[in-house]
Every structure is written in structure tokens, then in C-alpha cells.
Coordinates of C-alpha atoms in Angstrom, one line a residue:
M300 CA -87.7 -20.0 -75.5
A301 CA -85.0 -17.8 -76.9
D302 CA -86.3 -14.8 -75.0
H303 CA -85.7 -16.5 -71.7
Q304 CA -82.2 -17.6 -72.4
K305 CA -79.7 -15.6 -70.5
I306 CA -76.3 -14.8 -71.7
H307 CA -73.6 -15.0 -69.0
P308 CA -70.1 -13.5 -69.5
A309 CA -67.5 -16.0 -70.4
M310 CA -65.0 -16.8 -67.7
D311 CA -61.3 -16.8 -68.4
L312 CA -60.2 -20.1 -67.0
E313 CA -56.5 -19.4 -67.7
A314 CA -56.5 -16.1 -65.8
P315 CA -55.1 -16.5 -62.3
R316 CA -57.7 -16.6 -59.7
M317 CA -57.2 -14.1 -56.9
P318 CA -58.4 -15.0 -53.5
T319 CA -61.2 -12.9 -52.4
V320 CA -61.6 -11.9 -48.8
P321 CA -65.1 -10.8 -48.0
P322 CA -65.3 -7.6 -46.1
I323 CA -66.6 -7.7 -42.6
A324 CA -70.1 -6.4 -42.9
P325 CA -71.8 -4.5 -40.2
H326 CA -74.5 -6.3 -38.2
G327 CA -77.4 -4.7 -40.0
H328 CA -76.3 -5.9 -43.5
Q329 CA -75.9 -9.6 -42.7
R330 CA -79.4 -10.6 -43.7
S331 CA -79.5 -8.6 -46.9
S332 CA -76.2 -10.2 -48.1
T333 CA -77.5 -13.7 -47.3
V334 CA -80.8 -13.1 -49.2
A335 CA -78.9 -11.8 -52.2
H336 CA -76.8 -14.9 -52.2
K337 CA -79.9 -17.1 -52.0
E338 CA -81.5 -15.3 -55.0
M339 CA -78.4 -15.8 -57.0
N340 CA -78.5 -19.6 -56.3
E341 CA -82.2 -19.7 -57.4
K342 CA -81.3 -18.2 -60.8
G343 CA -78.9 -20.9 -61.8
R344 CA -75.7 -20.1 -60.0
P345 CA -74.0 -23.1 -58.4
S346 CA -74.7 -23.4 -54.8
T347 CA -71.5 -25.1 -53.9
T348 CA -69.1 -23.0 -52.0
P349 CA -66.0 -22.2 -54.1
V350 CA -62.6 -23.2 -52.8
D351 CA -61.4 -19.6 -52.8
Q352 CA -64.5 -18.3 -50.9
P353 CA -64.5 -18.1 -47.1
H354 CA -66.9 -20.4 -45.1
R355 CA -70.4 -18.9 -44.8
R356 CA -72.0 -18.6 -41.5
P357 CA -75.6 -20.0 -41.1
I358 CA -78.5 -17.6 -41.4
G359 CA -79.5 -16.1 -38.1
S360 CA -76.2 -16.7 -36.4
Q361 CA -74.5 -13.7 -34.8
P362 CA -71.4 -12.4 -36.6
S363 CA -68.3 -13.0 -34.6
Q364 CA -66.0 -10.1 -34.3
V365 CA -62.5 -10.6 -35.8
V366 CA -60.0 -9.4 -33.4
N367 CA -56.4 -9.3 -34.4
T368 CA -54.4 -10.1 -31.2
I369 CA -50.6 -9.8 -31.0
P370 CA -49.2 -12.3 -28.5
A371 CA -47.4 -10.5 -25.7
I372 CA -43.8 -11.2 -25.5
S373 CA -42.9 -11.7 -21.8
A374 CA -39.7 -10.0 -20.9
A375 CA -37.0 -12.4 -19.7
P376 CA -36.2 -12.0 -16.0
K377 CA -33.0 -10.2 -15.4
Q378 CA -30.2 -12.4 -14.3
P379 CA -28.3 -11.2 -11.3
E380 CA -25.0 -9.6 -12.3
K381 CA -22.1 -11.7 -11.3
R382 CA -19.3 -9.8 -9.6
S383 CA -16.1 -10.2 -11.4
S384 CA -12.9 -11.0 -9.5
S385 CA -11.3 -7.8 -10.6
S386 CA -14.1 -5.7 -9.0
I387 CA -13.8 -7.7 -5.7
C388 CA -10.0 -7.2 -5.8
C389 CA -10.4 -3.5 -6.3
R390 CA -12.9 -3.3 -3.4
C391 CA -10.5 -5.2 -1.1
M392 CA -7.6 -2.9 -2.1
C393 CA -9.7 0.1 -1.4
W394 CA -10.6 -1.2 2.1
A395 CA -7.0 -2.1 2.8
L396 CA -5.7 1.3 1.7
S397 CA -8.4 3.0 3.8
I398 CA -7.5 1.0 6.9
L399 CA -3.8 1.7 6.3
L400 CA -4.4 5.4 5.9
L401 CA -6.5 5.5 9.0
A402 CA -3.8 3.6 11.0
L403 CA -1.2 6.1 9.7
I404 CA -3.4 9.0 10.8
I405 CA -3.8 7.5 14.3
I406 CA -0.1 6.8 14.6
G407 CA 0.8 10.3 13.4
A408 CA -1.7 11.9 15.8
T409 CA -0.4 9.8 18.7
A410 CA 3.2 10.7 17.9
G411 CA 2.3 14.4 17.7
I412 CA 0.6 14.3 21.0
L413 CA 3.5 12.5 22.7
Y414 CA 5.9 15.0 21.2
L415 CA 4.0 17.9 22.5
I416 CA 3.8 16.3 26.0
F417 CA 7.4 15.0 26.4
R418 CA 9.4 17.2 24.0
P419 CA 12.0 14.5 23.4
K420 CA 15.7 15.4 22.7
L421 CA 18.7 13.2 21.9
P422 CA 21.3 12.8 24.5
S423 CA 24.7 14.5 24.0
Y424 CA 28.2 13.2 24.6
S425 CA 31.5 14.9 25.0
V426 CA 35.1 13.5 25.3
N427 CA 36.8 14.8 28.4
S428 CA 40.1 13.1 28.1
L429 CA 42.0 10.4 26.1
K430 CA 45.0 8.5 27.5
I431 CA 47.1 6.0 25.6
S432 CA 48.2 3.3 28.0
D433 CA 49.9 1.2 25.4
L434 CA 50.8 1.5 21.7
R435 CA 53.3 -0.9 20.2
L436 CA 54.2 -3.4 17.4
N437 CA 54.0 -7.1 18.1
L438 CA 56.4 -9.7 16.8
D439 CA 53.9 -10.6 14.1
M440 CA 54.0 -6.9 13.0
S441 CA 50.5 -6.3 14.3
L442 CA 49.7 -3.1 16.2
Y443 CA 48.4 -3.4 19.8
A444 CA 46.7 -0.3 21.3
K445 CA 45.1 0.4 24.7
F446 CA 43.2 3.7 25.3
D447 CA 41.5 5.0 28.3
V448 CA 38.6 7.3 27.5
K449 CA 36.6 9.6 29.8
I450 CA 33.3 10.8 28.3
T451 CA 30.3 12.6 29.6
A452 CA 26.7 11.5 28.7
E453 CA 24.0 14.1 29.2
N454 CA 20.2 13.5 29.2
P455 CA 18.5 16.9 28.5
N456 CA 14.9 15.6 28.8
K457 CA 12.7 16.6 31.6
K458 CA 10.2 13.8 31.4
I459 CA 12.2 11.0 29.7
G460 CA 14.6 8.5 31.2
I461 CA 17.2 6.4 29.3
Y462 CA 18.1 2.8 30.0
Y463 CA 21.5 1.9 28.5
E464 CA 21.3 -1.8 27.8
Q465 CA 24.0 -4.3 27.5
G466 CA 25.9 -4.5 24.2
G467 CA 26.9 -0.9 23.7
R468 CA 30.3 -0.3 22.0
L469 CA 32.8 2.5 21.9
S470 CA 35.6 2.4 19.3
V471 CA 38.5 4.6 18.1
W472 CA 39.4 4.7 14.4
Y473 CA 42.2 6.2 12.3
T474 CA 41.6 6.7 8.5
N475 CA 38.9 3.9 8.5
M476 CA 41.2 1.5 10.4
R477 CA 40.1 0.5 13.8
L478 CA 42.7 0.9 16.6
C479 CA 40.7 -0.3 19.6
E480 CA 37.2 -0.7 21.1
G481 CA 35.5 -1.3 24.4
A482 CA 32.1 -2.0 26.0
L483 CA 29.8 0.7 27.4
P484 CA 28.5 0.0 30.9
K485 CA 24.8 -0.8 31.5
F486 CA 23.1 1.9 33.6
Y487 CA 20.0 4.1 33.9
Q488 CA 20.2 7.8 33.3
G489 CA 17.4 9.9 34.8
H490 CA 15.8 13.2 33.8
Q491 CA 18.3 16.0 33.1
N492 CA 21.2 13.9 34.3
K493 CA 24.9 14.0 33.5
T494 CA 26.8 10.8 33.8
V495 CA 30.6 10.4 33.5
L496 CA 31.8 7.2 32.0
Y497 CA 35.3 5.6 32.0
V498 CA 35.8 3.2 29.3
A499 CA 38.9 1.1 28.6
L500 CA 39.5 0.4 24.9
T501 CA 41.8 -2.3 23.5
G502 CA 42.5 -3.6 20.1
Q503 CA 44.9 -5.3 17.6
N504 CA 45.4 -4.4 13.9
Q505 CA 47.1 -6.8 11.5
Y506 CA 48.4 -3.9 9.4
G507 CA 50.6 -2.7 12.3
N508 CA 53.7 -1.7 10.4
V509 CA 51.8 0.4 7.8
L510 CA 49.6 2.0 10.5
M511 CA 52.4 2.8 12.8
N512 CA 54.4 4.6 10.1
A513 CA 51.3 6.6 9.1
L514 CA 50.7 7.7 12.8
Q515 CA 54.3 8.7 13.2
Q516 CA 54.3 10.9 10.1
Q517 CA 51.0 12.4 11.2
Q518 CA 52.3 13.1 14.7
Q519 CA 55.0 15.3 13.3
T520 CA 52.4 17.8 12.1
G521 CA 51.0 18.1 15.7
S522 CA 47.4 17.2 14.6
I523 CA 46.2 13.6 14.5
P524 CA 42.6 13.0 13.4
L525 CA 40.8 10.3 15.2
D526 CA 37.2 9.1 15.1
L527 CA 35.3 8.0 18.2
N528 CA 32.2 5.9 17.3
V529 CA 29.4 5.3 19.7
N530 CA 26.8 2.4 19.2
A531 CA 24.5 2.2 22.3
P532 CA 21.3 0.2 22.5
V533 CA 18.9 2.1 24.8
A534 CA 15.3 1.9 26.0
I535 CA 13.3 5.1 26.3
E536 CA 11.2 5.6 29.4
L537 CA 8.1 7.9 29.0
G538 CA 6.8 8.5 32.5
T539 CA 6.3 5.0 33.8
L540 CA 6.2 3.4 30.3
K541 CA 9.3 1.7 29.0
L542 CA 9.4 1.5 25.3
R543 CA 11.2 -1.0 23.1
K544 CA 14.9 -0.8 22.4
V545 CA 16.4 1.6 19.9
R546 CA 20.0 2.5 19.1
I547 CA 21.9 5.7 19.5
L548 CA 24.6 6.0 16.8
G549 CA 27.2 8.8 17.0
K550 CA 30.6 9.9 15.9
C551 CA 33.0 12.3 17.5
L552 CA 35.6 13.8 15.3
L553 CA 38.7 14.3 17.5
V554 CA 42.0 16.0 16.8
V555 CA 44.8 15.2 19.2
D556 CA 48.4 16.5 19.3
S557 CA 50.2 13.1 19.9
L558 CA 49.8 9.4 20.4
T559 CA 52.8 8.9 22.7
A560 CA 52.1 6.2 25.3
N561 CA 51.8 7.3 29.0
N562 CA 51.9 11.0 28.0
F563 CA 49.3 13.6 28.5
I564 CA 47.3 14.0 25.2
S565 CA 45.7 17.3 24.4
I566 CA 42.3 17.2 22.5
K567 CA 42.4 20.1 20.1
A568 CA 38.9 19.6 18.6
D569 CA 35.8 17.7 19.6
N570 CA 32.8 17.6 17.2
C571 CA 30.1 15.0 18.0
K572 CA 27.0 14.1 16.1
F573 CA 24.4 11.5 17.1
R574 CA 21.2 10.1 15.7
L575 CA 18.5 7.6 16.7
K576 CA 18.0 4.3 14.8
L577 CA 14.7 2.5 15.3

């Protein structure tokens, strides 16, 4: 009886029980492992399945393959980029600058072509004579002046006509004080044409006493500087095309010998400069 008693190793109940994971056996070793397990049960081992052992498959069933699958993470769809207001403003400014640059190029090219075709030149003016009809002090000590001016306007252009519109003025000044002024006539001046204009100028200055004394002192030197200003609105005619109005602004620096009324006045110097104002 004692010979058949088997001694089993004592189990340490206090030792921590580690979970055992059975290895995945190949297909050929499934039956042998099952038979061995049955023999161990027949020899007195408990047949109950321990808690820490995995569930046993029934004998004869096919082993299932354990496949570790990683769930695919689907990429989130890209959201359409929203255009910021600053990028839209920059694009609009680029378009505006491009259009402006193109317009300037077209205008410049057109102006260059017109210049080569018509060769425009400013009209010139010269003072032929100056006559003082009246120059006196009034009772209120204001100075009254009346001048008669003869000037010549010349259009040197071969293909450009000039329309002198209403509103042109001609004035005579002494040391930034206006003596008199008059209206320029309205007329048309053709190509390479010279036109003589007679303009009557009248005016009254409230600082007559001071102005008269200064003119008398200057007359003793025999050289009296006067400024003849021209302000003429004109319209340019290119062939058969009449352009919009522009202004011809000019100043003639005159030097006369005297300002005695009803006497012949000699013009010692005449220097005129003109410019076009759009």
C-alpha cells in the first residue's frame, strides 16, 4: 500500500500565481497535448479547469489561428481651406494695380503716338505796343488806369488749331499790384497762323497815392518794370477732333521808359514765358 503511494510536491499557496498563457501549438501537436492532459487527469489530478488556465478546445476541433489585427485609423477628410480676407484683399489690390499699370501704359503709348504725329508746340505771344490812355488819382485817393495793348499771338503748329474760348484775361501789374486788366476776344486760330489782338485794359487800385508816388520815382530812372499776365482758356483741335479745354498761362516781363498818359511809350525789353495747364 505504501509502495503505491505517490508523493506530490507541496504547493506554495502564498506565492503569487502567475497567469500562464499556453503557447500556440502547431496543428500536428494538438492531439498529443490533449492525450497527455487526459492521462494526467486519470492519475489523480483535478479535472476542473483552473481559473488561470485558458479555455480548452474540444478534442478533434480545428485550432483557430490567432491573428492580431490593428484597427485601421481612417484619415480625416481634409477640410477645404478658407480664404482669409487679407488674401482676398491682396489679390484685389494686385488686380487693381495691374489694371492701373496697363491703363498708364496705354495712355502713354497713345500720347507718344499723338506726339509723333502732330508734334505739338505752345503758342507764342509778343507785345507790339503799349499806350496809356488815362492814369490819374481819384478823389478817394484810388488810382485809375486805362491801357491799350497790341499783342501778336502765333500758332506754330502745322496740324493743330486753337480755339480761344470766352473767359480769357490780360492784366498789367507793377510790383505785385494790379494796375488794370481786360478780356481776351474769343476766336479760332488756324495752323501756322499769326493773329494781332487789340485789348483795352482798365482798372482801379485803392492804394493809389502810394502806387503813384512809386511810379513817379521809378519813372525818373527811365526804366519801369511791368508784368503782363495772360490767362487764356483754349481748346486744342487735332485734325477734326476737338479736345477738352485747357489753359494757357503766361507772363511777359516788360520794361518801359515812362507811364505818361497820351504819350508814346517805348518798350525796352520783352520777355514772355508760357505754359499749358490741364
